[in-house]
PDB file of C-alpha atoms in Angstrom:
ATOM      1  CA  MET K   1      37.605  12.360 -71.598  1.00 57.00           C
ATOM      2  CA  LYS K   2      35.003  11.195 -69.100  1.00 59.00           C
ATOM      3  CA  LYS K   3      32.273  13.714 -68.313  1.00 57.00           C
ATOM      4  CA  PRO K   4      32.025  14.914 -64.707  1.00 58.00           C
ATOM      5  CA  LYS K   5      29.242  13.298 -62.683  1.00 48.00           C
ATOM      6  CA  TRP K   6      27.283  16.563 -62.358  1.00 44.00           C
ATOM      7  CA  VAL K   7      27.280  17.020 -66.155  1.00 44.00           C
ATOM      8  CA  VAL K   8      25.941  13.477 -66.659  1.00 40.00           C
ATOM      9  CA  GLN K   9      23.224  14.043 -64.044  1.00 42.00           C
ATOM     10  CA  LYS K  10      22.215  17.329 -65.672  1.00 45.00           C
ATOM     11  CA  GLU K  11      21.948  15.699 -69.099  1.00 43.00           C
ATOM     12  CA  GLN K  12      19.955  12.795 -67.679  1.00 39.00           C
ATOM     13  CA  GLY K  13      17.614  15.258 -65.983  1.00 44.00           C
ATOM     14  CA  LYS K  14      16.998  17.085 -69.253  1.00 46.00           C
ATOM     15  CA  LYS K  15      16.232  13.812 -71.027  1.00 41.00           C
ATOM     16  CA  ALA K  16      13.847  12.796 -68.238  1.00 40.00           C
ATOM     17  CA  ASP K  17      12.101  16.161 -68.442  1.00 50.00           C
ATOM     18  CA  GLY K  18      11.694  15.663 -72.169  1.00 47.00           C
ATOM     19  CA  ARG K  19       9.979  12.296 -71.636  1.00 52.00           C
ATOM     20  CA  GLU K  20       7.784  13.425 -68.745  1.00 88.00           C
ATOM     21  CA  THR K  21       4.065  13.750 -69.316  1.00 94.00           C
ATOM     22  CA  VAL K  22       1.191  14.674 -67.015  1.00 94.00           C
ATOM     23  CA  TRP K  23      -2.405  13.466 -66.967  1.00 96.00           C
ATOM     24  CA  LEU K  24      -4.805  16.321 -66.236  1.00 96.00           C
ATOM     25  CA  PHE K  25      -8.326  15.439 -65.212  1.00 95.00           C
ATOM     26  CA  GLY K  26     -11.633  17.097 -64.468  1.00 94.00           C
ATOM     27  CA  LEU K  27     -13.728  19.294 -66.760  1.00 94.00           C
ATOM     28  CA  HIS K  28     -12.320  22.608 -65.516  1.00 93.00           C
ATOM     29  CA  ALA K  29      -8.631  21.622 -65.626  1.00 94.00           C
ATOM     30  CA  VAL K  30      -8.979  19.911 -69.020  1.00 96.00           C
ATOM     31  CA  ARG K  31     -10.922  22.820 -70.522  1.00 96.00           C
ATOM     32  CA  ASP K  32      -8.307  25.377 -69.428  1.00 96.00           C
ATOM     33  CA  ALA K  33      -5.501  23.204 -70.789  1.00 97.00           C
ATOM     34  CA  LEU K  34      -7.325  22.783 -74.102  1.00 97.00           C
ATOM     35  CA  MET K  35      -7.698  26.550 -74.366  1.00 97.00           C
ATOM     36  CA  ASN K  36      -4.018  27.177 -73.566  1.00 97.00           C
ATOM     37  CA  PRO K  37      -2.010  27.454 -76.829  1.00 96.00           C
ATOM     38  CA  LYS K  38       1.238  27.040 -74.859  1.00 94.00           C
ATOM     39  CA  ARG K  39       0.221  23.620 -73.580  1.00 96.00           C
ATOM     40  CA  GLU K  40       1.465  20.655 -75.639  1.00 96.00           C
ATOM     41  CA  LYS K  41      -1.463  18.233 -75.806  1.00 97.00           C
ATOM     42  CA  LEU K  42      -0.839  14.551 -76.506  1.00 97.00           C
ATOM     43  CA  ARG K  43      -3.993  12.541 -75.846  1.00 97.00           C
ATOM     44  CA  LEU K  44      -7.563  13.408 -74.821  1.00 97.00           C
ATOM     45  CA  VAL K  45      -9.889  10.761 -73.380  1.00 97.00           C
ATOM     46  CA  VAL K  46     -13.513  11.738 -72.720  1.00 97.00           C
ATOM     47  CA  THR K  47     -16.931  10.245 -72.212  1.00 96.00           C
ATOM     48  CA  LEU K  48     -19.659  11.339 -74.614  1.00 97.00           C
ATOM     49  CA  ASN K  49     -21.166  13.625 -71.975  1.00 97.00           C
ATOM     50  CA  ALA K  50     -17.814  15.266 -71.252  1.00 97.00           C
ATOM     51  CA  HIS K  51     -17.160  15.610 -74.983  1.00 97.00           C
ATOM     52  CA  ASN K  52     -20.402  17.503 -75.422  1.00 97.00           C
ATOM     53  CA  ARG K  53     -19.561  19.833 -72.536  1.00 97.00           C
ATOM     54  CA  LEU K  54     -16.044  20.463 -73.877  1.00 97.00           C
ATOM     55  CA  ALA K  55     -16.926  20.631 -77.568  1.00 97.00           C
ATOM     56  CA  ASP K  56     -15.936  24.274 -78.063  1.00 97.00           C
ATOM     57  CA  ALA K  57     -12.589  23.837 -76.298  1.00 97.00           C
ATOM     58  CA  ILE K  58     -11.850  20.643 -78.235  1.00 97.00           C
ATOM     59  CA  GLU K  59     -12.543  22.469 -81.478  1.00 97.00           C
ATOM     60  CA  THR K  60     -10.241  25.329 -80.433  1.00 96.00           C
ATOM     61  CA  ALA K  61      -7.433  22.923 -79.543  1.00 97.00           C
ATOM     62  CA  LYS K  62      -7.768  21.002 -82.827  1.00 96.00           C
ATOM     63  CA  ILE K  63      -7.299  17.681 -81.051  1.00 97.00           C
ATOM     64  CA  THR K  64      -9.086  14.435 -81.893  1.00 97.00           C
ATOM     65  CA  PRO K  65     -10.568  12.967 -78.707  1.00 97.00           C
ATOM     66  CA  GLU K  66     -10.919   9.323 -77.792  1.00 96.00           C
ATOM     67  CA  ILE K  67     -14.538   8.831 -76.715  1.00 96.00           C
ATOM     68  CA  THR K  68     -14.931   6.050 -74.173  1.00 95.00           C
ATOM     69  CA  ASP K  69     -17.580   4.335 -72.119  1.00 93.00           C
ATOM     70  CA  PRO K  70     -17.794   5.791 -68.575  1.00 90.00           C
ATOM     71  CA  ARG K  71     -17.512   2.249 -67.173  1.00 89.00           C
ATOM     72  CA  LYS K  72     -14.258   1.671 -69.075  1.00 88.00           C
ATOM     73  CA  PHE K  73     -12.439   4.913 -68.380  1.00 91.00           C
ATOM     74  CA  GLU K  74      -8.940   3.456 -68.570  1.00 88.00           C
ATOM     75  CA  VAL K  75      -6.382   6.184 -68.057  1.00 91.00           C
ATOM     76  CA  PRO K  76      -3.482   6.146 -65.526  1.00 91.00           C
ATOM     77  CA  LEU K  77      -5.089   8.215 -62.746  1.00 90.00           C
ATOM     78  CA  ASP K  78      -4.873   7.655 -59.009  1.00 85.00           C
ATOM     79  CA  PRO K  79      -7.821   5.717 -57.572  1.00 83.00           C
ATOM     80  CA  GLY K  80     -10.477   8.117 -56.385  1.00 83.00           C
ATOM     81  CA  SER K  81      -9.550  10.878 -58.843  1.00 89.00           C
ATOM     82  CA  VAL K  82     -12.728  12.785 -59.720  1.00 91.00           C
ATOM     83  CA  HIS K  83     -12.183  12.971 -63.478  1.00 94.00           C
ATOM     84  CA  GLN K  84     -15.781  13.876 -64.505  1.00 94.00           C
ATOM     85  CA  GLY K  85     -15.268  11.892 -67.681  1.00 95.00           C
ATOM     86  CA  ALA K  86     -12.341  13.933 -68.989  1.00 96.00           C
ATOM     87  CA  ALA K  87      -8.588  13.338 -68.884  1.00 97.00           C
ATOM     88  CA  MET K  88      -5.780  14.633 -71.067  1.00 97.00           C
ATOM     89  CA  GLU K  89      -2.125  13.665 -71.339  1.00 97.00           C
ATOM     90  CA  VAL K  90       0.077  16.742 -71.742  1.00 97.00           C
ATOM     91  CA  LYS K  91       3.653  17.933 -71.489  1.00 96.00           C
ATOM     92  CA  PRO K  92       4.506  20.064 -68.447  1.00 94.00           C
ATOM     93  CA  LEU K  93       4.530  23.796 -69.129  1.00 94.00           C
ATOM     94  CA  ASN K  94       7.870  25.521 -69.602  1.00 93.00           C
ATOM     95  CA  TRP K  95       7.781  29.029 -68.152  1.00 93.00           C
ATOM     96  CA  GLY K  96      11.427  29.770 -68.878  1.00 91.00           C
ATOM     97  CA  ARG K  97      14.130  31.107 -66.588  1.00 91.00           C
ATOM     98  CA  LEU K  98      13.572  32.732 -63.214  1.00 92.00           C
ATOM     99  CA  ALA K  99      14.584  36.192 -64.401  1.00 89.00           C
ATOM    100  CA  GLU K 100      12.149  36.018 -67.309  1.00 90.00           C
ATOM    101  CA  VAL K 101       9.057  35.510 -65.152  1.00 92.00           C
ATOM    102  CA  CYS K 102      10.079  37.709 -62.218  1.00 91.00           C
ATOM    103  CA  ILE K 103      10.289  40.977 -64.149  1.00 80.00           C
ATOM    104  CA  GLY K 104       6.904  42.666 -63.935  1.00 71.00           C
ATOM    105  CA  PRO K 105       5.524  45.886 -65.451  1.00 68.00           C
ATOM    106  CA  PHE K 106       5.521  47.432 -61.953  1.00 78.00           C
ATOM    107  CA  ALA K 107       6.772  46.416 -58.506  1.00 85.00           C
ATOM    108  CA  PRO K 108       6.332  42.629 -58.895  1.00 92.00           C
ATOM    109  CA  ARG K 109       5.455  40.172 -56.146  1.00 95.00           C
ATOM    110  CA  VAL K 110       6.721  36.590 -56.116  1.00 96.00           C
ATOM    111  CA  MET K 111       5.873  33.598 -53.901  1.00 97.00           C
ATOM    112  CA  MET K 112       8.658  31.134 -53.039  1.00 98.00           C
ATOM    113  CA  LEU K 113       7.925  27.734 -51.508  1.00 97.00           C
ATOM    114  CA  ASP K 114      10.392  25.930 -49.246  1.00 96.00           C
ATOM    115  CA  ARG K 115       9.525  22.199 -49.180  1.00 94.00           C
ATOM    116  CA  VAL K 116       5.790  22.704 -49.748  1.00 95.00           C
ATOM    117  CA  THR K 117       4.956  19.299 -51.210  1.00 93.00           C
ATOM    118  CA  ASP K 118       1.173  19.033 -50.951  1.00 94.00           C
ATOM    119  CA  PRO K 119      -0.337  19.533 -54.446  1.00 94.00           C
ATOM    120  CA  HIS K 120      -3.613  20.847 -53.004  1.00 94.00           C
ATOM    121  CA  ASN K 121      -1.770  23.589 -51.103  1.00 95.00           C
ATOM    122  CA  VAL K 122       0.336  24.528 -54.117  1.00 96.00           C
ATOM    123  CA  GLY K 123      -2.752  24.563 -56.330  1.00 96.00           C
ATOM    124  CA  ALA K 124      -4.512  26.910 -53.901  1.00 96.00           C
ATOM    125  CA  ILE K 125      -1.412  29.136 -53.751  1.00 97.00           C
ATOM    126  CA  LEU K 126      -1.408  29.364 -57.556  1.00 97.00           C
ATOM    127  CA  ARG K 127      -5.040  30.485 -57.456  1.00 96.00           C
ATOM    128  CA  SER K 128      -4.273  33.198 -54.884  1.00 96.00           C
ATOM    129  CA  ALA K 129      -1.177  34.273 -56.810  1.00 96.00           C
ATOM    130  CA  GLU K 130      -3.228  34.731 -59.970  1.00 95.00           C
ATOM    131  CA  VAL K 131      -6.016  36.642 -58.209  1.00 95.00           C
ATOM    132  CA  LEU K 132      -3.604  38.932 -56.341  1.00 94.00           C
ATOM    133  CA  GLY K 133      -1.302  39.535 -59.313  1.00 91.00           C
ATOM    134  CA  ALA K 134       1.892  37.721 -58.359  1.00 94.00           C
ATOM    135  CA  SER K 135       4.418  37.385 -61.180  1.00 94.00           C
ATOM    136  CA  ALA K 136       5.344  33.809 -60.298  1.00 95.00           C
ATOM    137  CA  VAL K 137       5.261  30.988 -57.772  1.00 97.00           C
ATOM    138  CA  ILE K 138       8.656  29.351 -57.310  1.00 97.00           C
ATOM    139  CA  GLY K 139       9.342  25.917 -55.885  1.00 96.00           C
ATOM    140  CA  THR K 140      12.254  23.503 -56.064  1.00 94.00           C
ATOM    141  CA  ARG K 141      12.718  20.604 -58.478  1.00 90.00           C
ATOM    142  CA  HIS K 142      12.989  18.262 -55.511  1.00 88.00           C
ATOM    143  CA  HIS K 143      10.967  18.522 -52.289  1.00 86.00           C
ATOM    144  CA  SER K 144       8.162  20.531 -53.871  1.00 89.00           C
ATOM    145  CA  ALA K 145       4.905  19.541 -55.553  1.00 92.00           C
ATOM    146  CA  PRO K 146       5.466  18.709 -59.237  1.00 91.00           C
ATOM    147  CA  GLU K 147       2.937  19.531 -61.921  1.00 92.00           C
ATOM    148  CA  THR K 148       0.262  16.851 -61.573  1.00 92.00           C
ATOM    149  CA  GLY K 149      -3.411  16.352 -62.280  1.00 93.00           C
ATOM    150  CA  SER K 150      -4.238  16.860 -58.594  1.00 93.00           C
ATOM    151  CA  LEU K 151      -2.331  20.146 -58.508  1.00 95.00           C
ATOM    152  CA  ALA K 152      -4.022  21.330 -61.706  1.00 94.00           C
ATOM    153  CA  LYS K 153      -7.484  20.475 -60.356  1.00 91.00           C
ATOM    154  CA  SER K 154      -6.766  22.298 -57.070  1.00 93.00           C
ATOM    155  CA  ALA K 155      -5.488  25.305 -59.017  1.00 94.00           C
ATOM    156  CA  SER K 156      -8.830  25.485 -60.839  1.00 88.00           C
ATOM    157  CA  GLY K 157      -7.268  26.627 -64.107  1.00 89.00           C
ATOM    158  CA  ALA K 158      -4.583  28.883 -62.622  1.00 94.00           C
ATOM    159  CA  LEU K 159      -1.842  26.396 -63.539  1.00 95.00           C
ATOM    160  CA  GLU K 160      -2.379  27.273 -67.213  1.00 96.00           C
ATOM    161  CA  ARG K 161      -1.907  31.015 -66.620  1.00 94.00           C
ATOM    162  CA  GLN K 162       0.142  31.510 -63.453  1.00 95.00           C
ATOM    163  CA  PRO K 163       3.886  30.834 -63.864  1.00 95.00           C
ATOM    164  CA  TYR K 164       5.032  27.963 -61.617  1.00 96.00           C
ATOM    165  CA  VAL K 165       8.810  27.699 -61.846  1.00 96.00           C
ATOM    166  CA  ARG K 166      10.799  24.949 -60.143  1.00 94.00           C
ATOM    167  CA  VAL K 167      14.470  25.719 -59.485  1.00 95.00           C
ATOM    168  CA  ARG K 168      17.376  23.506 -58.517  1.00 94.00           C
ATOM    169  CA  ASN K 169      18.342  25.410 -55.358  1.00 96.00           C
ATOM    170  CA  LEU K 170      16.069  27.777 -53.448  1.00 97.00           C
ATOM    171  CA  SER K 171      18.877  29.714 -51.752  1.00 97.00           C
ATOM    172  CA  ASP K 172      20.507  30.379 -55.120  1.00 97.00           C
ATOM    173  CA  ALA K 173      17.138  31.573 -56.456  1.00 97.00           C
ATOM    174  CA  ILE K 174      16.750  33.898 -53.472  1.00 98.00           C
ATOM    175  CA  ARG K 175      20.180  35.380 -54.120  1.00 98.00           C
ATOM    176  CA  GLU K 176      19.338  35.799 -57.805  1.00 97.00           C
ATOM    177  CA  LEU K 177      16.200  37.751 -56.916  1.00 97.00           C
ATOM    178  CA  GLN K 178      18.152  39.859 -54.423  1.00 97.00           C
ATOM    179  CA  GLY K 179      20.549  40.688 -57.231  1.00 96.00           C
ATOM    180  CA  MET K 180      17.550  41.853 -59.271  1.00 94.00           C
ATOM    181  CA  GLY K 181      16.571  44.280 -56.520  1.00 94.00           C
ATOM    182  CA  TYR K 182      14.016  42.131 -54.712  1.00 96.00           C
ATOM    183  CA  ILE K 183      13.361  42.396 -50.989  1.00 97.00           C
ATOM    184  CA  VAL K 184      13.098  38.747 -49.906  1.00 98.00           C
ATOM    185  CA  LEU K 185      11.042  38.106 -46.778  1.00 98.00           C
ATOM    186  CA  GLY K 186      10.718  34.730 -45.053  1.00 97.00           C
ATOM    187  CA  LEU K 187       7.540  33.992 -43.113  1.00 96.00           C
ATOM    188  CA  ASP K 188       8.201  32.782 -39.582  1.00 93.00           C
ATOM    189  CA  GLY K 189       5.642  32.682 -36.785  1.00 87.00           C
ATOM    190  CA  GLU K 190       8.352  33.566 -34.247  1.00 89.00           C
ATOM    191  CA  ALA K 191       9.508  36.713 -36.078  1.00 93.00           C
ATOM    192  CA  THR K 192       9.073  40.058 -34.331  1.00 93.00           C
ATOM    193  CA  GLU K 193       8.540  42.197 -37.438  1.00 96.00           C
ATOM    194  CA  THR K 194       5.268  42.147 -39.393  1.00 95.00           C
ATOM    195  CA  ILE K 195       5.060  42.015 -43.177  1.00 96.00           C
ATOM    196  CA  GLU K 196       3.556  45.513 -43.258  1.00 95.00           C
ATOM    197  CA  ALA K 197       6.410  46.939 -41.193  1.00 96.00           C
ATOM    198  CA  ALA K 198       9.034  45.261 -43.388  1.00 96.00           C
ATOM    199  CA  VAL K 199       7.669  46.805 -46.593  1.00 96.00           C
ATOM    200  CA  GLU K 200       6.755  50.197 -45.109  1.00 94.00           C
ATOM    201  CA  GLY K 201       8.207  52.879 -47.343  1.00 93.00           C
ATOM    202  CA  ARG K 202       9.392  50.226 -49.795  1.00 93.00           C
ATOM    203  CA  ARG K 203       6.176  48.980 -51.386  1.00 93.00           C
ATOM    204  CA  ASP K 204       7.390  50.257 -54.732  1.00 93.00           C
ATOM    205  CA  ARG K 205      10.195  47.669 -54.609  1.00 94.00           C
ATOM    206  CA  PRO K 206       9.856  44.107 -55.911  1.00 95.00           C
ATOM    207  CA  VAL K 207       9.076  41.716 -53.044  1.00 97.00           C
ATOM    208  CA  ALA K 208       9.468  37.933 -52.739  1.00 97.00           C
ATOM    209  CA  LEU K 209       7.701  36.071 -49.931  1.00 98.00           C
ATOM    210  CA  VAL K 210       9.135  32.713 -48.833  1.00 98.00           C
ATOM    211  CA  LEU K 211       6.855  30.195 -47.126  1.00 97.00           C
ATOM    212  CA  GLY K 212       7.848  26.913 -45.544  1.00 95.00           C
ATOM    213  CA  ALA K 213       5.977  23.656 -45.159  1.00 88.00           C
ATOM    214  CA  GLU K 214       3.406  23.365 -42.410  1.00 82.00           C
ATOM    215  CA  GLY K 215       5.122  22.093 -39.292  1.00 82.00           C
ATOM    216  CA  PRO K 216       8.862  22.390 -40.033  1.00 84.00           C
ATOM    217  CA  GLY K 217       8.574  25.845 -41.621  1.00 89.00           C
ATOM    218  CA  LEU K 218      11.591  27.413 -43.300  1.00 95.00           C
ATOM    219  CA  ARG K 219      14.917  25.600 -43.358  1.00 95.00           C
ATOM    220  CA  GLU K 220      17.823  27.233 -41.515  1.00 96.00           C
ATOM    221  CA  LYS K 221      19.657  27.848 -44.805  1.00 96.00           C
ATOM    222  CA  THR K 222      16.605  29.688 -46.107  1.00 97.00           C
ATOM    223  CA  LYS K 223      16.338  31.779 -42.931  1.00 96.00           C
ATOM    224  CA  GLU K 224      19.986  32.778 -43.282  1.00 97.00           C
ATOM    225  CA  THR K 225      19.557  33.786 -46.936  1.00 98.00           C
ATOM    226  CA  VAL K 226      16.428  35.974 -46.837  1.00 98.00           C
ATOM    227  CA  ASP K 227      16.659  39.686 -46.074  1.00 98.00           C
ATOM    228  CA  ALA K 228      14.364  39.478 -43.056  1.00 97.00           C
ATOM    229  CA  LEU K 229      12.039  37.136 -41.193  1.00 98.00           C
ATOM    230  CA  VAL K 230       8.492  38.417 -40.837  1.00 97.00           C
ATOM    231  CA  ARG K 231       5.152  37.301 -39.465  1.00 94.00           C
ATOM    232  CA  ILE K 232       1.514  37.839 -40.315  1.00 91.00           C
ATOM    233  CA  ASP K 233       0.012  40.565 -38.138  1.00 86.00           C
ATOM    234  CA  ALA K 234      -2.671  38.599 -36.295  1.00 76.00           C
ATOM    235  CA  ALA K 235      -5.327  39.795 -33.860  1.00 62.00           C
ATOM    236  CA  GLY K 236      -4.573  37.934 -30.648  1.00 58.00           C
ATOM    237  CA  ALA K 237      -3.035  34.518 -30.199  1.00 56.00           C
ATOM    238  CA  PHE K 238      -3.751  31.732 -32.646  1.00 55.00           C
ATOM    239  CA  GLY K 239      -2.183  28.447 -33.659  1.00 57.00           C
ATOM    240  CA  SER K 240      -1.017  28.347 -37.241  1.00 71.00           C
ATOM    241  CA  LEU K 241      -2.513  28.994 -40.660  1.00 81.00           C
ATOM    242  CA  ASN K 242      -2.659  26.557 -43.527  1.00 90.00           C
ATOM    243  CA  VAL K 243       0.223  27.481 -45.844  1.00 94.00           C
ATOM    244  CA  SER K 244      -2.097  28.374 -48.723  1.00 95.00           C
ATOM    245  CA  ASN K 245      -4.102  30.717 -46.474  1.00 94.00           C
ATOM    246  CA  ALA K 246      -0.896  32.244 -45.142  1.00 94.00           C
ATOM    247  CA  ALA K 247       0.314  32.786 -48.719  1.00 96.00           C
ATOM    248  CA  ALA K 248      -2.824  34.698 -49.684  1.00 96.00           C
ATOM    249  CA  ILE K 249      -2.741  36.898 -46.571  1.00 95.00           C
ATOM    250  CA  ALA K 250       0.998  37.587 -46.926  1.00 96.00           C
ATOM    251  CA  LEU K 251       0.664  38.491 -50.580  1.00 96.00           C
ATOM    252  CA  TYR K 252      -2.170  40.891 -49.834  1.00 96.00           C
ATOM    253  CA  ALA K 253      -0.282  42.435 -46.902  1.00 95.00           C
ATOM    254  CA  SER K 254       2.761  43.128 -49.087  1.00 95.00           C
ATOM    255  CA  ARG K 255       0.841  44.447 -52.098  1.00 90.00           C
ATOM    256  CA  ALA K 256       2.302  47.247 -54.163  1.00 83.00           C
ATOM    257  CA  PRO K 257       0.724  50.744 -53.991  1.00 78.00           C
ATOM    258  CA  LYS K 258      -2.156  51.281 -56.420  1.00 69.00           C
ATOM    259  CA  GLU K 259      -0.403  54.036 -58.325  1.00 52.00           C
ATOM    260  CA  SER K 260       2.475  51.647 -59.103  1.00 47.00           C
ATOM    261  CA  SER K 261       0.158  48.882 -60.298  1.00 47.00           C
ATOM    262  CA  GLN K 262      -1.595  51.233 -62.706  1.00 45.00           C
ATOM    263  CA  THR K 263       1.502  52.590 -64.428  1.00 44.00           C
TER     264      THR K 263
END
């Protein structure tokens, strides 16, 4: 019996995921990956200077580096990548299923990204999510920034610690979180309600914040699926915020009460 097309595509996707590798670069990103026991490390290429600066992390990771001449640093990086003499081939991290990373010890906060494709923005969002205690950042498998060296460098180490889960369908993920008790709020500059007003009296509930790409914003399907559309409470008129800045402000505005975060 011939397998349905969707089954074949799913199996092909799993095989492709199994073959996929990522080249991380830069001293900070490589060091954090070396120190992460969950990261599968395949190949480390360093200059002598970088090796000396990463010696403790290399020893911890128990990996044998390839030491190369700085003038012959031949690894598959984009031209202009500031590698600082260090690059490592790794397997992408597997954070598990959505439900596994979105259950926190108290009222969790989650960031969801609707077609945010710029790796620098996603990296900055991961940094803010880690600092402000978000349980996870969720994107889509297509139309969102994949795990890359540029994203890792922009995340400044947060990629190794902050769950970044990519789902097949964002609307389905929103509904799954709603079924788990989450209040799902979509950021929209034209909304009448502020984030603070939407969570007033409900800060002890889990909250997911959905942000769209700069320019187009949230898709109509996303707007129809969230519980409410909200805006950042701004002082006076202004244009628009960079999505990573908006993510940090929104996450802070929706934060859980202190007594919940300490229990």
